[in-house]
Tab-separated table of C-alpha atoms in Angstrom:
chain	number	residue	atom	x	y	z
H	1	UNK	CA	149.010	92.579	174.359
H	2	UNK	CA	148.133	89.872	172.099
H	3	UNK	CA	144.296	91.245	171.960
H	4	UNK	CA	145.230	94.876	171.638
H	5	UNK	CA	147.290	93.736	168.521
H	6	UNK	CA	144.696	91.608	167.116
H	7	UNK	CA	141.755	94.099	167.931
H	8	UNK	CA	144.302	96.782	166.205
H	9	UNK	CA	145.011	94.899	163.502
H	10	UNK	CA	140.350	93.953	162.968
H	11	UNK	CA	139.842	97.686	163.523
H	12	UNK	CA	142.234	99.091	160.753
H	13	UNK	CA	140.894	96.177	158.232
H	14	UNK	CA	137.228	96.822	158.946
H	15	UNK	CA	137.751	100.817	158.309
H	16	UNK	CA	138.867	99.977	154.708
H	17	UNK	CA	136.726	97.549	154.038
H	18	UNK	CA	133.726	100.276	154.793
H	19	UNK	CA	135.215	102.374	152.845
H	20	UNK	CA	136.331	100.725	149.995
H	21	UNK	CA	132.933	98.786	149.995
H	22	UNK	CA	130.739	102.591	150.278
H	23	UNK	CA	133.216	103.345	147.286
H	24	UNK	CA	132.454	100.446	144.973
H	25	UNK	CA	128.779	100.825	145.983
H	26	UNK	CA	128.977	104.879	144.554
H	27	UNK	CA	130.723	103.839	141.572
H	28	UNK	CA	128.355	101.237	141.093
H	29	UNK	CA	125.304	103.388	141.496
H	30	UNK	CA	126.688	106.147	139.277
H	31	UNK	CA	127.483	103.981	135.954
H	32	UNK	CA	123.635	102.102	136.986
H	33	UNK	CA	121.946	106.405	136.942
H	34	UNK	CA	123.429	106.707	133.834
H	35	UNK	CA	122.653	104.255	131.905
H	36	UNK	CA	118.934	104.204	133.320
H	37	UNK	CA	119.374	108.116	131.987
H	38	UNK	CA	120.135	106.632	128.806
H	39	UNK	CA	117.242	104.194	128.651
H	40	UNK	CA	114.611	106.955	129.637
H	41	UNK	CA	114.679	109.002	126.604
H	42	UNK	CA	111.371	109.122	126.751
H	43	UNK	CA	111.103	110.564	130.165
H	44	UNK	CA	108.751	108.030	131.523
H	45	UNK	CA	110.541	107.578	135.218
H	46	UNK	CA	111.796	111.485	137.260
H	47	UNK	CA	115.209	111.528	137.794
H	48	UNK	CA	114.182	110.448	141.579
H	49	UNK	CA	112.654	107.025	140.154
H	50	UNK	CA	115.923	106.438	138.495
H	51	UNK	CA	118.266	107.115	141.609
H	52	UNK	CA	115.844	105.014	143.395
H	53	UNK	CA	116.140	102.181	140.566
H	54	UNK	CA	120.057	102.621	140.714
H	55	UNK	CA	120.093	102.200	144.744
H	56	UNK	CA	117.934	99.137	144.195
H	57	UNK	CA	120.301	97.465	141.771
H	58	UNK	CA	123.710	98.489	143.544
H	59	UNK	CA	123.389	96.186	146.237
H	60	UNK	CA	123.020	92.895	143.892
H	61	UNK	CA	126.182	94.407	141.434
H	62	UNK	CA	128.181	95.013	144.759
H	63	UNK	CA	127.823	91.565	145.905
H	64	UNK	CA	129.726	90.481	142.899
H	65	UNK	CA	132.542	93.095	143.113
H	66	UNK	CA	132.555	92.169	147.048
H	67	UNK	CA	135.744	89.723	146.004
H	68	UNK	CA	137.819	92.656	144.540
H	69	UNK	CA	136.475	95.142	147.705
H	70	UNK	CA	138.070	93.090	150.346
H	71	UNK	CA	140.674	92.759	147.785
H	72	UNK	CA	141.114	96.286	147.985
H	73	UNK	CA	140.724	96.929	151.701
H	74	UNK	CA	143.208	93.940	152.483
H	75	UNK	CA	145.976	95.401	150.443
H	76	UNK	CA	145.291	99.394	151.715
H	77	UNK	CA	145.089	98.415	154.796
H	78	UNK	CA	148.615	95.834	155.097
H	79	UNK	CA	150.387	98.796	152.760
H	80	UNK	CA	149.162	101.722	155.496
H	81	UNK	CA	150.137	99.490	158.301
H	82	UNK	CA	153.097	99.086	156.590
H	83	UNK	CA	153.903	102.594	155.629
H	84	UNK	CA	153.506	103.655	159.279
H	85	UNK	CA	156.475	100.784	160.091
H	86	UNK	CA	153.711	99.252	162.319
H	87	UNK	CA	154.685	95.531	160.732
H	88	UNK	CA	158.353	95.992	161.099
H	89	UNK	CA	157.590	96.599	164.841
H	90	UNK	CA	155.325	93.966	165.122
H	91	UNK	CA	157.605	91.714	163.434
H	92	UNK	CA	160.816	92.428	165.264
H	93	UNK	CA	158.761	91.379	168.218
H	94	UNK	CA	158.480	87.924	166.975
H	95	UNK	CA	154.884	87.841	165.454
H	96	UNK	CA	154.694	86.214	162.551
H	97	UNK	CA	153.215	87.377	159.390
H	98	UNK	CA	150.286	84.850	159.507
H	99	UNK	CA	149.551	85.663	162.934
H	100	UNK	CA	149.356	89.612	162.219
H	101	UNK	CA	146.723	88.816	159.370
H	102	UNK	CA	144.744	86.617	161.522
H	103	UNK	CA	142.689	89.235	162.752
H	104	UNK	CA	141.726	90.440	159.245
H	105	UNK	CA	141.222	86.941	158.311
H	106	UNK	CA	138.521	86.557	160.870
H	107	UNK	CA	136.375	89.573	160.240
H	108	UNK	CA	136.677	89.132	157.139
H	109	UNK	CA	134.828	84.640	157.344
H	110	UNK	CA	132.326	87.235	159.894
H	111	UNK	CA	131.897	89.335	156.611
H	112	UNK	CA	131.388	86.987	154.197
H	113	UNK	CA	128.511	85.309	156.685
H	114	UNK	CA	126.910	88.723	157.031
H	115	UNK	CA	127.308	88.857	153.183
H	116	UNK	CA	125.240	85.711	151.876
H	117	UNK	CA	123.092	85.251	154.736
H	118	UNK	CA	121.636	89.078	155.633
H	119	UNK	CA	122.867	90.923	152.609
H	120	UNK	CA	121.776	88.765	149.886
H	121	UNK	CA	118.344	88.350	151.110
H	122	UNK	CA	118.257	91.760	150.923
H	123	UNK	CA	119.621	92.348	147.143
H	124	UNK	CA	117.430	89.799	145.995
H	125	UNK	CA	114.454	91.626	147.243
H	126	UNK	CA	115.977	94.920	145.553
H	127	UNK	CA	116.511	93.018	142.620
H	128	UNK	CA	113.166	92.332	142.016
H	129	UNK	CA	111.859	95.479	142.394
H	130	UNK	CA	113.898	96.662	140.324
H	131	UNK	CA	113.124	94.347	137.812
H	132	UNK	CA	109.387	95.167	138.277
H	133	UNK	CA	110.139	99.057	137.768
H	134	UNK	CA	112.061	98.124	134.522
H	135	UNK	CA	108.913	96.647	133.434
H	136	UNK	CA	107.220	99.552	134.338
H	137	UNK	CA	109.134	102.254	132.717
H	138	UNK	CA	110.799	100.955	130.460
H	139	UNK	CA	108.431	98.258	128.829
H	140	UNK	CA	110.919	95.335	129.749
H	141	UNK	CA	109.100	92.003	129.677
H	142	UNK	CA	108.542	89.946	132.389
H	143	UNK	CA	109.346	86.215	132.857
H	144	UNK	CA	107.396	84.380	130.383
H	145	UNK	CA	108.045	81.322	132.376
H	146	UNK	CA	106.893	80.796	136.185
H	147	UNK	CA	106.627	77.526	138.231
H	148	UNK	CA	104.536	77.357	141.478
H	149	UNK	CA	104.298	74.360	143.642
H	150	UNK	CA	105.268	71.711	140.631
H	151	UNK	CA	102.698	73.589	138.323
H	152	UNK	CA	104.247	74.775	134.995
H	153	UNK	CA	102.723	78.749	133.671
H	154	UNK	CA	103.235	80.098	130.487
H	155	UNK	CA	102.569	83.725	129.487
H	156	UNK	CA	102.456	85.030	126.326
H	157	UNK	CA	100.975	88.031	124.228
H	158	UNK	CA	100.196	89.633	121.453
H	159	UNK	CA	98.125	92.826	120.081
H	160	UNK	CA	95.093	91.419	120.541
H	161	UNK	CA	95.366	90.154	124.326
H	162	UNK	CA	97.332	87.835	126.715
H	163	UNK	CA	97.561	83.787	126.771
H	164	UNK	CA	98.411	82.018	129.835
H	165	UNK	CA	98.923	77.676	129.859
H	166	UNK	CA	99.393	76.167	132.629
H	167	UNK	CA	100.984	72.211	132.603
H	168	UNK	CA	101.394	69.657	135.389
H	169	UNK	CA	104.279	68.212	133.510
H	170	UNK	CA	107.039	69.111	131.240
H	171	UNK	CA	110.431	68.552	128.951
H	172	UNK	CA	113.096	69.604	130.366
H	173	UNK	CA	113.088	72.069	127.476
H	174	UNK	CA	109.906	73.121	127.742
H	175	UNK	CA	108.846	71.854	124.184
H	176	UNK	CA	106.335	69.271	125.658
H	177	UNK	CA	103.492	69.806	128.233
H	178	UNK	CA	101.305	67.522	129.777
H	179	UNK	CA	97.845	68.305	131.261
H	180	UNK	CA	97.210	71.668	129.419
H	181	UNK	CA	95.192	74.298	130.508
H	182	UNK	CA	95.137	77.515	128.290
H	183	UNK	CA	93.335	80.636	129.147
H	184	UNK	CA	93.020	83.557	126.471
H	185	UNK	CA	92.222	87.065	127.586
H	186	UNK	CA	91.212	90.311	125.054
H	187	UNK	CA	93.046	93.502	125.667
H	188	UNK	CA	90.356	94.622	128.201
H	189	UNK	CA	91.060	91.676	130.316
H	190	UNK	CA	88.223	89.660	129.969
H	191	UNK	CA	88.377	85.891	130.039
H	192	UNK	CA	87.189	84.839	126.442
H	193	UNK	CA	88.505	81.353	125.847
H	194	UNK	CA	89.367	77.997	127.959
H	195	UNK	CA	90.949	75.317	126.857
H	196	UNK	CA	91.762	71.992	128.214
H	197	UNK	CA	94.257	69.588	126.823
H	198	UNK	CA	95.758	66.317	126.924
H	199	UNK	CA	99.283	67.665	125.789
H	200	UNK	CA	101.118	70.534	123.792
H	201	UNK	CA	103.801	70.672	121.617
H	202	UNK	CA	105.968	73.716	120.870
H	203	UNK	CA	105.934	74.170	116.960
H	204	UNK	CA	107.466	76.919	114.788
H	205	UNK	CA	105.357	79.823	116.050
H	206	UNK	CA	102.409	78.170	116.991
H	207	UNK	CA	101.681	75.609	119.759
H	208	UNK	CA	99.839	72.385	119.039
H	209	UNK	CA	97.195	71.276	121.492
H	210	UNK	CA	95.474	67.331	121.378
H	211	UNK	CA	92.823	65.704	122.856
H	212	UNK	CA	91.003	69.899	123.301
H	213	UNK	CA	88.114	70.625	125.157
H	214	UNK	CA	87.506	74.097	124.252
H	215	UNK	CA	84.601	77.017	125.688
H	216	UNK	CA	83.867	80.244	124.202
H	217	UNK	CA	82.970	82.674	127.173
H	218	UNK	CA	80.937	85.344	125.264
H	219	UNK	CA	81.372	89.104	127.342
H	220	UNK	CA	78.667	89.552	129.974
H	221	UNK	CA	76.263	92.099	129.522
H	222	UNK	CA	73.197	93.584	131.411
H	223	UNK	CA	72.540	96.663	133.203
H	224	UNK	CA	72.553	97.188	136.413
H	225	UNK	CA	73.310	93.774	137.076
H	226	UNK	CA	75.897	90.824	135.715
H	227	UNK	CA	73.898	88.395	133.753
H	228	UNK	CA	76.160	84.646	133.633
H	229	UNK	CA	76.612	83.458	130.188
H	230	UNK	CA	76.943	79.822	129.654
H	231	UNK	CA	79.983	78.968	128.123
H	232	UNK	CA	79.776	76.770	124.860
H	233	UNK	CA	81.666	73.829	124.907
H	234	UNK	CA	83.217	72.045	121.659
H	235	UNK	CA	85.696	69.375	121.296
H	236	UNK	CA	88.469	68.370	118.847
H	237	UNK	CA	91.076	65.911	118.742
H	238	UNK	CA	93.707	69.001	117.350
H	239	UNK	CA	93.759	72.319	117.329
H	240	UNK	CA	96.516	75.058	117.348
H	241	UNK	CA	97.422	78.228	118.927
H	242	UNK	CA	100.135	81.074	117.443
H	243	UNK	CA	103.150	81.583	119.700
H	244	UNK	CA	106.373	84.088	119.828
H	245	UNK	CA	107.788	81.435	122.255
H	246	UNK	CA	110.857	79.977	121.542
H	247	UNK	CA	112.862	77.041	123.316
H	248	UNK	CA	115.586	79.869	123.859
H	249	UNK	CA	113.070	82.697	125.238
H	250	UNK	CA	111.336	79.669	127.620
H	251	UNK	CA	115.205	78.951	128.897
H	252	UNK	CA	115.840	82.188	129.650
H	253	UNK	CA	112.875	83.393	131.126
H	254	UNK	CA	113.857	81.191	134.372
H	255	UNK	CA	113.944	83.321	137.617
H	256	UNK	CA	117.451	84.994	137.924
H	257	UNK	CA	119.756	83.248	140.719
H	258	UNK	CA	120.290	86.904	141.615
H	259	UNK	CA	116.533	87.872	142.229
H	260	UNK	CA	116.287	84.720	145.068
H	261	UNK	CA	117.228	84.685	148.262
H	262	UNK	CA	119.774	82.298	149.550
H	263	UNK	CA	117.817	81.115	152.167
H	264	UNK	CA	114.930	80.968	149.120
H	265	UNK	CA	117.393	79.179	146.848
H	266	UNK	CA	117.502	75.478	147.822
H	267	UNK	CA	113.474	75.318	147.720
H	268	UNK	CA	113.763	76.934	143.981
H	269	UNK	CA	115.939	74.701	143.505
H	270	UNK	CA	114.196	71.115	144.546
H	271	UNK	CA	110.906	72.790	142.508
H	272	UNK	CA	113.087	73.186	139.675
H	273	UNK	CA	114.113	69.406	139.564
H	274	UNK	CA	111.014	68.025	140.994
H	275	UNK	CA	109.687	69.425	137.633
H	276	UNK	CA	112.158	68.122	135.467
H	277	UNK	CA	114.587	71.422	135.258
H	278	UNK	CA	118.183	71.635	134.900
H	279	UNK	CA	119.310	73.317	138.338
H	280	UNK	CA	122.687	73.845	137.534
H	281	UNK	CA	122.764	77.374	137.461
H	282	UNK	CA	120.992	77.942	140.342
H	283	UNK	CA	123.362	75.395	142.101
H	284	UNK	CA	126.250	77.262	141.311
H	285	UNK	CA	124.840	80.542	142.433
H	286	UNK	CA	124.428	78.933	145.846
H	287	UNK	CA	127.627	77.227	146.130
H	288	UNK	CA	129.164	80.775	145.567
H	289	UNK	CA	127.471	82.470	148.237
H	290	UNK	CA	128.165	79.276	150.475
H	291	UNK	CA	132.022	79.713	149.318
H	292	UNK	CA	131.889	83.608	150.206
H	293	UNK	CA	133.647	83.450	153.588
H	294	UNK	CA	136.380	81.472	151.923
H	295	UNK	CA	136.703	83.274	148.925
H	296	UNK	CA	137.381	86.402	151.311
H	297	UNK	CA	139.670	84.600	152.840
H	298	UNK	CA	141.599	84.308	150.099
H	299	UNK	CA	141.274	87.852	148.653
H	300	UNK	CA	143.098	89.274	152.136
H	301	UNK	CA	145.619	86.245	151.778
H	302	UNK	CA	146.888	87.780	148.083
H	303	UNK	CA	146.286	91.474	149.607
H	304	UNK	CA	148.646	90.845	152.386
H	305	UNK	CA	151.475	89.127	150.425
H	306	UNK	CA	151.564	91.819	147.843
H	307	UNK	CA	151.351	94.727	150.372
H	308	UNK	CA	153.501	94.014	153.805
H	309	UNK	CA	156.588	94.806	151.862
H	310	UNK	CA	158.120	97.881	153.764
H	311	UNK	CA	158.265	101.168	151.888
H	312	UNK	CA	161.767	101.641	151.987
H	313	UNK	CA	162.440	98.708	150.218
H	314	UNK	CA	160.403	99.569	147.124
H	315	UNK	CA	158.292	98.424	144.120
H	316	UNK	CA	155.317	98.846	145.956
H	317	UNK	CA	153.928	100.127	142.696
H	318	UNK	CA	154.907	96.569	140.937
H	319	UNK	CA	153.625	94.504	143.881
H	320	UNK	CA	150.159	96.457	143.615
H	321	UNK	CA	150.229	95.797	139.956
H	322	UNK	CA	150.798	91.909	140.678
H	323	UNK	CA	148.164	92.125	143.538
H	324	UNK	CA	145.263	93.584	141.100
H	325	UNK	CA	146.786	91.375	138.105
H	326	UNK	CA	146.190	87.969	140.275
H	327	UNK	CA	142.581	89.160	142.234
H	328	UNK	CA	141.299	89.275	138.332
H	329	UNK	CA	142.973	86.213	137.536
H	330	UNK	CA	141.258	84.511	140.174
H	331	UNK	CA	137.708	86.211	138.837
H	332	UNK	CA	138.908	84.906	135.487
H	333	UNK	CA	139.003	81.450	136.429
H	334	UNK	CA	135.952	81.673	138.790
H	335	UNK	CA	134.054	83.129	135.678
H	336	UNK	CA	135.129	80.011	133.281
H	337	UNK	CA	134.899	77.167	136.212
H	338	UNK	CA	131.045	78.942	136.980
H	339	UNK	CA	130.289	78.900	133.456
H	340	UNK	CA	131.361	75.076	132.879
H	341	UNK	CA	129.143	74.451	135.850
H	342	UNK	CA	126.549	75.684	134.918
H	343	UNK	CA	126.144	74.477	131.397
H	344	UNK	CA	126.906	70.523	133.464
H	345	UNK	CA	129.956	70.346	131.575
H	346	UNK	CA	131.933	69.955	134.835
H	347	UNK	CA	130.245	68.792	138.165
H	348	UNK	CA	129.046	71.620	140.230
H	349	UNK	CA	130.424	71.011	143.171
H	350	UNK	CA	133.650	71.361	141.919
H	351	UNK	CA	133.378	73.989	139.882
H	352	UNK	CA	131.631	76.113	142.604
H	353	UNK	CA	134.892	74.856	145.684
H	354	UNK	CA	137.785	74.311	143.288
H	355	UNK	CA	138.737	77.767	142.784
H	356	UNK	CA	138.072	79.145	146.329
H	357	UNK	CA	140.732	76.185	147.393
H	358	UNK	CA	142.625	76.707	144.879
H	359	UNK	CA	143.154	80.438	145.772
H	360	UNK	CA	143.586	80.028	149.921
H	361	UNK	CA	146.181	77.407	149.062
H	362	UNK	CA	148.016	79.305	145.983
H	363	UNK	CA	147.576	82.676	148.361
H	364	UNK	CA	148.834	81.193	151.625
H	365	UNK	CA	152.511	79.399	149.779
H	366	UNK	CA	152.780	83.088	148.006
H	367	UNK	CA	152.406	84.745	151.153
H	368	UNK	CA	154.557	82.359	153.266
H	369	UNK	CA	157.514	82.536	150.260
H	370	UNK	CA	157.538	86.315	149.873
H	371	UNK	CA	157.020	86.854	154.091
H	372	UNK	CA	159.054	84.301	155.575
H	373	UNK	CA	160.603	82.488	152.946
C-alpha cells in the first residue's frame, strides 16, 4: 500500500511536470521566433533557420524558468489531487502531509540531477550554436577575448583587416600583457605583419607595444608556383597599434557561464584563475546548477503548502496568488544574492547555498504550520 501511494503520488507529479515543462519550453520558443523575426528585417536567415535558432536557445532559457516549472507542476498537481478529495482520504488514513509529498520530493532531487548533469551539457552546446548563427545572420560579434591552455588571444578589427595578440600573461583587467605576439591580416586574409613584444598596454584607442620586433610579410606572387618572400625584420623600442578595445568590451567578451558545460565548467574555471581572472561568475553559475536538486526541492515544498487546502474550504484563488507571489520572491532574492556573488561583494559560496537553504527551511515551517499546525 505504502508503494502504490508513493508510486501514485511520483506518477501524478511527473505528468505535470512534463507538461508544464513542454509548456514553458513553447512559450519560450515562441517569444525567442519572434523576436529573431524582428531582428531579420533583412531576410538574411528562412523562417526555418529562425525556428531552428529559437529551438536552439529554448533549452538554455528553460533551464532558468525550470524553478518556477516545478513550481507550477507541484502546485497543479497537490490542487488536482486535492480537488479529487484524494488527500483528505489519504489523510484520514493517518499519512501525514510530509509523507504524501515525499514521493514528489524525490523525483523531483532525480530531476534536478537529470537537469545539470545531462540537460545542461546539452543547452550549452545549443547555446553556442546559436550564438555562432547569430554571428552569421545577424552580424553579431564574436568574443573578442579567448583563453586556451593559459595563453591569452585578442581579436580585433577594422575596415581594413583583422588583428589578433596573443599574451602569456595578463592584468586581471586585461589592460597589461606580457609576452606579446600580434599578427595583422588584410581583408583578403593574408598574413601581412608580425610583431613580437616585450609587453602591451591598453591606451585610449590604441595599444602600446615595447621592446617590438616587427616583419613586414610582402604578398606572395608567382605563377604557377608560390615563390617565399623573406620577411623584413626591424626593431624599435615603441611602437603603437589603433584599438576599439575597451577594458569594458575585454570584460565582457568572457565565455558565457551559459555556453559551458557543467561538467566543462570547473576546468574554465581553474584556466580562468590560473591566468589571473576573476572566476566569480562562473563560480556562481556552477554552484546553481550544483544547488538545482535542492532548489526543486524547495519549489514543490511552497507548491504543496499553498495547494493541499481542500476545495470546499476555499481561497484557493488567494493561496495560488501567495504560491506565485513567494516562488518570485525566492527568484528575487536568488537574482540579488547571484549578483552580489558575482561582483565578490559577498563570498560565493554563500551566495550560491544561502537562498536554496533558506527556501527548504522557510518552505518546510510554512508547510508544517498551514498542514499540521
Amino acid at each position: 500500500m505504502k508503494w502504490t501511494l508513493s508510486l501514485y503520488v511520483a506518477k501524478v507529479f511527473m505528468t505535470f511536470v512534463c507538461f508544464a515543462f513542454l509548456s514553458v519550453f513553447a512559450l519560450i520558443m515562441l517569444v525567442d521566433l519572434v523576436e529573431l523575426m524582428r531582428a531579420n528585417r533583412l531576410g538574411a536567415a528562412s523562417f526555418t533557420d529562425l525556428v531552428g535558432m529559437a529551438a536552439l536557445h529554448a533549452p538554455s532559457v528553460s533551464i532558468k524558468a525550470a524553478p518556477f516549472t516545478i513550481l507550477l507542476a507541484s502546485m497543479v498537481s497537490f490542487a488536482t489531487l486535492a480537488h479529487r478529495s484524494e488527500l483528505v482520504v489519504t489523510r484520514a488514513a493517518g499519512v501525514s502531509a510530509l509523507r504524501i509529498i515525499t514521493p514528489a520530493l524525490m523525483m523531483a532531487i532525480v530531476v534536478g540531477v537529470f537537469a545539470f548533469s545531462v540537460y545542461n551539457p546539452l543547452a550549452s552546446a545549443f547555446a553556442a550554436r546559436y550564438e555562432l548563427l547569430q554571428e552569421r545572420y545577424f552580424d553579431k560579434g564574436s568574443s573578442a577575448l579567448t583563453i586556451s591552455s593559459g595563453t591569452i588571444w585578442l581579436r580585433q578589427g577594422d575596415e581594413t583587416g583583422q588583428t589578433v595578440l596573443r599574451a602569456e600573461r595578463a592584468t586581471a583587467t586585461i589592460d597589461r600583457l606580457w609576452s606579446v605576439s600580434v599578427f595583422q591580416f588584410d581583408t583578403s586574409d593574408h598574413l601581412y605583419r608580425r610583431i613580437e613584444a616585450r609587453a602591451a598596454h591598453l591606451e585610449d584607442r590604441n595599444w602600446r607595444l615595447t621592446g617590438v620586433s616587427e616583419w613586414m610579410i610582402p604578398a606572395v606572387v608567382g605563377s604557377g608556383e608560390n615563390v617565399e618572400a623573406q620577411p623584413i625584420a626591424e626593431t624599435s623600442e615603441e611602437i603603437r597599434i589603433p584599438t576599439d578595445l575597451t577594458r569594458e568590451r575585454i570584460a565582457e567578451s568572457f565565455a558565457a557561464p551559459e555556453t559551458i558545460s557543467f561538467w566543462a565548467l570547473p576546468g574554465f574555471i581553474s584556466l580562468l584563475e590560473s591566468s589571473g581572472f576573476s572566476s566569480d561568475r562562473h563560480w556562481m553559475h556552477f554552484i546553481g546548477l550544483l544547488a538545482t536538486p535542492l532548489v526543486f526541492v524547495a519549489m514543490v515544498l511552497i507548491g504543496a503548502a499553498f495547494s493541499m487546502r481542500h476545495a470546499r474550504f476555499g481561497g484557493l484563488g488567494t493561496m495560488a496568488l501567495g504560491c506565485v507571489l513567494t516562488g518570485f520572491g525566492y527568484f528575487f532574492l536568488s537574482d540579488v544574492t547571484t549578483a552580489l556573488g558575482a561582483s565578490g561583494a559577498v563570498p560565493v559560496m554563500l551566495a550560491g547555498w544561502a537562498p536554496p537553504f533558506a527556501a527548504v527551511l522557510l518552505a518546510l515551517g510554512l508547510l508544517l504550520h498551514l498542514e499540521d499546525g
